[in-house]
Coordinates of C-alpha atoms in Angstrom, one line a residue:
M1337 CA 0.0 0.0 -0.1
S1338 CA 1.0 3.6 -0.5
R1339 CA 2.9 5.5 2.6
T1340 CA 3.9 9.4 2.7
P1341 CA 5.6 10.3 5.8
E1342 CA 4.1 13.6 7.7
V1343 CA 4.2 17.2 5.6
T1344 CA 5.6 20.3 6.7
S1345 CA 2.6 22.9 6.1
G1346 CA 3.9 26.6 5.4
G1347 CA 0.3 27.6 6.8
E1348 CA -1.5 30.9 6.5
S1349 CA -5.7 30.7 6.5
V1350 CA -3.4 32.0 5.2
S1351 CA -1.3 28.4 4.9
G1352 CA 0.1 25.9 3.0
P1353 CA 2.6 22.7 3.1
E1354 CA 4.9 21.5 1.9
S1355 CA 2.2 20.2 2.7
V1356 CA -24.5 15.5 9.6
S1357 CA -22.4 13.2 8.2
A1358 CA -21.6 13.9 4.0
P1359 CA -22.6 12.2 1.8
R1360 CA -21.6 10.0 -0.3
S1361 CA -20.5 12.3 -3.0
A1362 CA -19.9 15.1 -3.1
S1363 CA -21.1 18.0 -6.0
V1364 CA -18.9 19.1 -8.1
V1365 CA -20.4 21.6 -9.6
V1366 CA -18.1 22.9 -12.8
E1367 CA -18.3 21.8 -15.6
T1368 CA -15.4 18.6 -15.8
A1369 CA -15.2 15.0 -16.2
A1370 CA -15.1 12.6 -13.0
E1371 CA -12.4 11.0 -14.9
P1372 CA -10.1 12.8 -17.9
P1373 CA -9.0 10.3 -19.6
D1374 CA -5.7 11.3 -18.8
F1375 CA -6.0 10.9 -15.1
A1376 CA -3.1 8.8 -14.3
A1377 CA -0.7 11.3 -15.7
G1378 CA -2.2 13.7 -13.9
H1379 CA -2.2 12.0 -10.7
A1380 CA 1.8 10.8 -11.2
V1381 CA 2.0 14.9 -11.6
L1382 CA 0.7 15.5 -7.7
A1383 CA 1.9 12.2 -6.1
E1384 CA 5.8 13.9 -7.2
G1385 CA 5.4 16.1 -4.4
Y1386 CA 6.7 20.1 -3.9
G1387 CA 9.0 21.8 -5.0
G1388 CA 9.6 23.8 -2.1
A1389 CA 11.4 26.9 -3.6
A1390 CA 11.8 29.8 -1.7
D1391 CA 9.5 32.7 -1.5
P1392 CA 10.5 35.4 -4.3
E1393 CA 12.4 38.3 -2.5
D1394 CA 9.0 40.6 -4.2
P1395 CA 6.1 39.5 -1.8
A1396 CA 3.7 40.3 -5.0
Q1397 CA 5.1 36.8 -7.0
V1398 CA 4.8 34.4 -4.0
Q1399 CA 2.3 32.3 -5.2
A1400 CA -0.7 31.2 -3.6
M1401 CA -4.3 29.0 -3.8
Q1402 CA -7.0 30.9 -3.2
M1403 CA -9.9 29.1 -1.6
V1404 CA -13.9 31.0 -1.1
L1405 CA -16.6 29.7 1.9
H1406 CA -19.9 29.9 0.8
L1407 CA -21.1 31.4 4.1
P1408 CA -24.7 32.9 3.5
K1409 CA -25.8 35.1 6.5
A1410 CA -29.1 33.5 6.9
D1411 CA -28.8 30.0 6.9
P1412 CA -24.6 29.1 7.6
P1413 CA -23.6 25.3 6.7
P1414 CA -23.2 23.1 9.0
R1415 CA -18.8 23.9 9.7
S1416 CA -18.0 20.1 9.4
A1417 CA -19.7 20.2 5.2
L1418 CA -17.8 23.1 4.5
L1419 CA -14.6 21.7 5.9
A1420 CA -15.4 19.4 3.4
A1421 CA -16.5 21.4 0.4
A1422 CA -13.1 23.3 1.1
A1423 CA -11.4 19.8 0.9
S1424 CA -13.0 18.4 -2.1
S1425 CA -13.1 21.4 -3.9
V1426 CA -9.2 21.6 -3.4
V1427 CA -8.1 17.7 -4.9
A1428 CA -10.8 18.3 -7.3
L1429 CA -8.8 21.2 -9.0
C1430 CA -5.7 19.5 -8.5
L1431 CA -6.5 16.5 -10.4
D1432 CA -9.0 18.6 -12.9
E1433 CA -8.2 17.6 -16.8
R1434 CA -7.8 21.2 -17.1
V1435 CA -4.6 21.9 -15.2
G1436 CA -2.8 18.6 -16.9
A1437 CA -1.0 19.0 -20.0
G1438 CA -1.8 20.8 -22.6
G1439 CA -4.8 22.1 -20.7
P1440 CA -5.4 26.4 -20.1
W1441 CA -4.5 25.5 -16.3
E1442 CA -1.6 23.5 -16.4
Q1443 CA 1.6 26.2 -16.2
R1444 CA 0.1 28.1 -13.2
Y1445 CA -0.7 25.1 -11.0
L1446 CA 2.9 24.2 -11.9
A1447 CA 4.5 27.5 -10.9
W1448 CA 2.7 27.0 -8.0
K1449 CA 3.1 22.9 -7.3
R1450 CA 7.0 24.1 -7.8
A1451 CA 6.7 26.8 -5.2
R1452 CA 6.3 26.4 -1.3
I1453 CA 2.6 25.1 -1.2
R1454 CA 0.5 28.0 -0.4
K1455 CA -3.6 28.8 0.4
V1456 CA -5.8 31.8 1.5
A1457 CA -9.7 30.9 2.7
R1458 CA -11.5 34.0 2.2
R1459 CA -15.3 34.2 2.8
A1460 CA -18.1 34.9 0.2
R1461 CA -22.2 35.5 0.3
G1462 CA -24.6 36.9 -2.0
A1463 CA -23.0 38.8 -5.2
Q1464 CA -19.7 38.4 -4.2
W1465 CA -20.1 34.3 -4.4
T1466 CA -21.9 34.5 -7.7
A1467 CA -19.1 36.8 -8.5
A1468 CA -16.5 34.3 -7.2
G1469 CA -17.9 31.4 -9.3
E1470 CA -16.7 34.0 -12.6
V1471 CA -13.4 33.3 -11.7
D1472 CA -11.6 29.8 -12.9
G1473 CA -11.7 27.4 -9.8
V1474 CA -13.7 24.1 -9.3
T1475 CA -16.7 24.3 -6.7
V1476 CA -18.3 21.5 -5.0
E1477 CA -21.2 21.6 -2.1
I1478 CA -21.7 18.9 0.3
G1479 CA -24.4 18.1 2.6
G1480 CA -25.2 22.0 1.3
A1481 CA -22.0 23.6 2.0
Q1482 CA -20.2 25.1 -1.2
A1483 CA -16.9 26.0 -1.6
R1484 CA -14.7 27.1 -4.8
A1485 CA -10.5 26.3 -5.2
F1486 CA -9.4 29.1 -7.7
V1487 CA -6.5 27.8 -10.0
P1488 CA -3.3 29.5 -8.0
C1489 CA -1.2 32.0 -9.3
P1490 CA 0.8 35.3 -7.8
V1491 CA -0.5 36.5 -4.5
G1492 CA -0.8 40.2 -6.4
E1493 CA -2.5 39.0 -9.8
T1494 CA -5.1 37.7 -7.5
D1495 CA -8.4 38.6 -9.6
Q1496 CA -10.2 42.0 -7.6
R1497 CA -13.4 39.9 -7.7
I1498 CA -11.5 37.9 -5.2
R1499 CA -9.0 39.9 -3.2
R1500 CA -11.5 42.2 -1.8
L1501 CA -12.9 39.0 0.3
Q1502 CA -12.4 38.8 3.9
I1503 CA -10.4 36.7 5.1
G1504 CA -10.3 36.6 8.5
G1505 CA -14.3 37.2 10.3
T1506 CA -16.8 35.3 10.4
D1507 CA -16.5 31.2 12.8
L1508 CA -18.7 28.8 12.9
E1509 CA -20.1 26.6 15.3
H1510 CA -18.1 23.8 16.2
D1511 CA -21.5 21.1 15.5
E1512 CA -21.4 16.8 15.8
P1513 CA -21.7 15.3 12.7
G1514 CA -22.3 11.7 13.9
P1515 CA -19.9 9.3 12.7
P1516 CA -18.2 9.6 9.7
D1517 CA -19.5 7.7 6.1
P1518 CA -17.2 4.0 6.0
D1519 CA -16.7 4.8 2.4
L1520 CA -15.1 8.0 2.5
P1521 CA -11.8 9.4 2.7
V1522 CA -12.0 11.1 7.3
L1523 CA -10.1 13.7 7.2
W1524 CA -9.4 14.2 10.8
V1525 CA -8.6 17.9 12.3
N1526 CA -6.7 18.6 15.4
S1527 CA -9.1 19.6 18.0
S1528 CA -6.8 21.0 20.8
L1529 CA -5.7 24.0 18.6
G1530 CA -8.8 25.9 18.4
M1531 CA -8.1 26.6 15.1
S1532 CA -10.0 29.1 12.9
L1533 CA -12.6 28.2 10.3
G1534 CA -10.5 29.9 7.7
K1535 CA -6.8 28.4 9.0
A1536 CA -9.1 25.3 9.5
A1537 CA -10.3 24.9 5.9
A1538 CA -6.9 25.5 4.4
Q1539 CA -5.2 22.8 6.3
V1540 CA -8.2 20.2 4.9
G1541 CA -7.5 21.5 2.0
H1542 CA -3.6 21.1 2.0
A1543 CA -4.9 17.2 3.5
S1544 CA -6.9 16.5 0.5
M1545 CA -3.7 17.1 -1.7
L1546 CA -1.2 14.8 0.3
L1547 CA -3.4 12.3 0.7
A1548 CA -5.0 11.5 -3.1
A1549 CA -1.1 12.1 -3.9
A1550 CA -0.3 9.0 -1.2
M1551 CA -2.9 6.4 -2.6
D1552 CA -2.4 4.5 -5.7
V1553 CA -3.8 5.4 -9.2
E1554 CA -6.3 3.2 -8.7
R1555 CA -7.3 4.4 -5.2
A1556 CA -7.6 8.1 -6.3
R1557 CA -8.9 6.9 -9.5
V1558 CA -12.5 5.6 -6.8
W1559 CA -12.2 8.7 -5.6
A1560 CA -12.4 10.4 -8.2
E1561 CA -14.9 8.4 -9.2
R1562 CA -17.0 9.7 -5.7
D1563 CA -16.2 13.6 -7.0
F1564 CA -13.6 13.5 -4.3
G1565 CA -16.4 13.1 -1.8
C1566 CA -14.6 13.3 1.9
S1567 CA -16.0 13.4 5.5
V1568 CA -14.6 16.2 8.1
R1569 CA -14.3 15.4 12.2
E1570 CA -12.4 17.1 14.9
A1571 CA -10.4 14.5 17.0
D1572 CA -10.4 15.0 20.7
P1573 CA -7.0 14.0 22.7
D1574 CA -7.1 9.7 22.9
R1575 CA -8.4 9.8 19.1
W1576 CA -5.3 12.1 18.3
R1577 CA -3.0 10.4 19.6
E1578 CA -4.2 6.8 18.2
L1579 CA -4.6 8.6 14.7
S1580 CA -0.5 9.6 15.3
A1581 CA 0.2 6.2 16.2
R1582 CA -1.0 5.0 12.8
V1583 CA 0.5 7.7 11.0
A1584 CA 3.8 7.4 12.8
L1585 CA 2.8 3.2 11.5
S1586 CA 2.8 4.4 8.1
S1587 CA 6.1 6.1 7.8
R1588 CA 7.9 3.1 8.9
P1589 CA 9.9 1.7 6.0
G1590 CA 9.8 -1.7 5.1
P1591 CA 6.8 -3.5 3.1
A1592 CA 3.3 -2.8 4.2
E1593 CA 2.9 -6.7 5.1
S1594 CA 5.4 -6.2 7.8
R1595 CA 3.9 -3.7 9.2
P1596 CA 0.1 -4.9 11.1
G1597 CA -2.1 -2.6 10.3
A1598 CA -0.2 0.0 8.6
D1599 CA -2.2 2.0 5.2
T1600 CA -2.1 4.9 3.6
A1601 CA -2.0 7.8 6.8
I1602 CA -0.6 11.3 5.8
A1603 CA 0.2 13.8 8.4
V1604 CA -0.1 17.7 7.7
R1605 CA 2.2 19.7 9.8
D1606 CA 2.2 23.8 10.3
A1607 CA 5.1 26.3 9.8
G1608 CA 3.1 28.7 12.2
F1609 CA 3.0 31.8 10.3
T1610 CA -0.8 32.2 12.0
E1611 CA -3.1 30.2 14.7
I1612 CA -1.0 28.2 15.7
A1613 CA 2.8 27.4 16.8
P1614 CA 5.3 26.3 14.3
G1615 CA 5.4 22.2 13.5
S1616 CA 2.1 21.9 14.6
L1617 CA 0.4 18.4 13.6
T1618 CA -2.8 20.1 12.1
V1619 CA -4.7 17.1 10.4
I1620 CA -4.2 13.2 9.8
G1621 CA -5.9 11.7 6.6
V1622 CA -6.9 8.1 6.4
P1623 CA -8.6 6.7 3.4
A1624 CA -11.9 4.9 3.5
D1625 CA -12.3 1.5 4.9
T1626 CA -14.2 0.0 2.5
W1627 CA -11.8 0.6 -0.5

């Protein structure tokens, strides 16, 4: 089985790595095939990892993927569903055929992937959300919650319809969605860190990328067929210790059969630019139980 070590995040809500139950599938709103012909090639690019190049001297040239969370004022969605939509939108964009070889988004995606990975989570409602949908990206809806991941670019070139959206501010209460769906991957958030909604959205976005990259291509294809649906849950201290041990087991050298219980499990470790201390382990992602 695939294995991957912990990956360090260079996160901000501006965040980034070097790194109700969710329904069985997410709804990818954009017009894109669930399984494009060159899916294996796109997955191979994602599985290569990240360049981790130093930031440019000009801050405006720092590469970032913008994310927007739909937060209507009257009837906001559950926090867990919105985080799941955010995570799914990121991995859906990374494996979209338009970022593949010869695609219209390829060069922008590769420039970001070869740099120090960053994501910026913002919020929108009403006309702002409608306008955000006109900018190149992928929108996902899970359990009535919507999020959109945008094609990466230098921060100084961020579309004005996105740049004007607020990064901090409105948060959502922690909900109790119940047990995760066994047919979906689960992204476990470290509850002890008390991350804001935006910070957590960026972190689960990192995790969805890393989890897809850690899967072999057939598992990743199965996930794509389910529109990259996932569950996001808060891990209490006891659960977090169990998950951390699973990551350590998964990361050990040697064949999986020599490590009973080992499987694909990924961890995101934050660089500590905002909110939390450097080196904090933020999210652990595990594949579906039934795959």
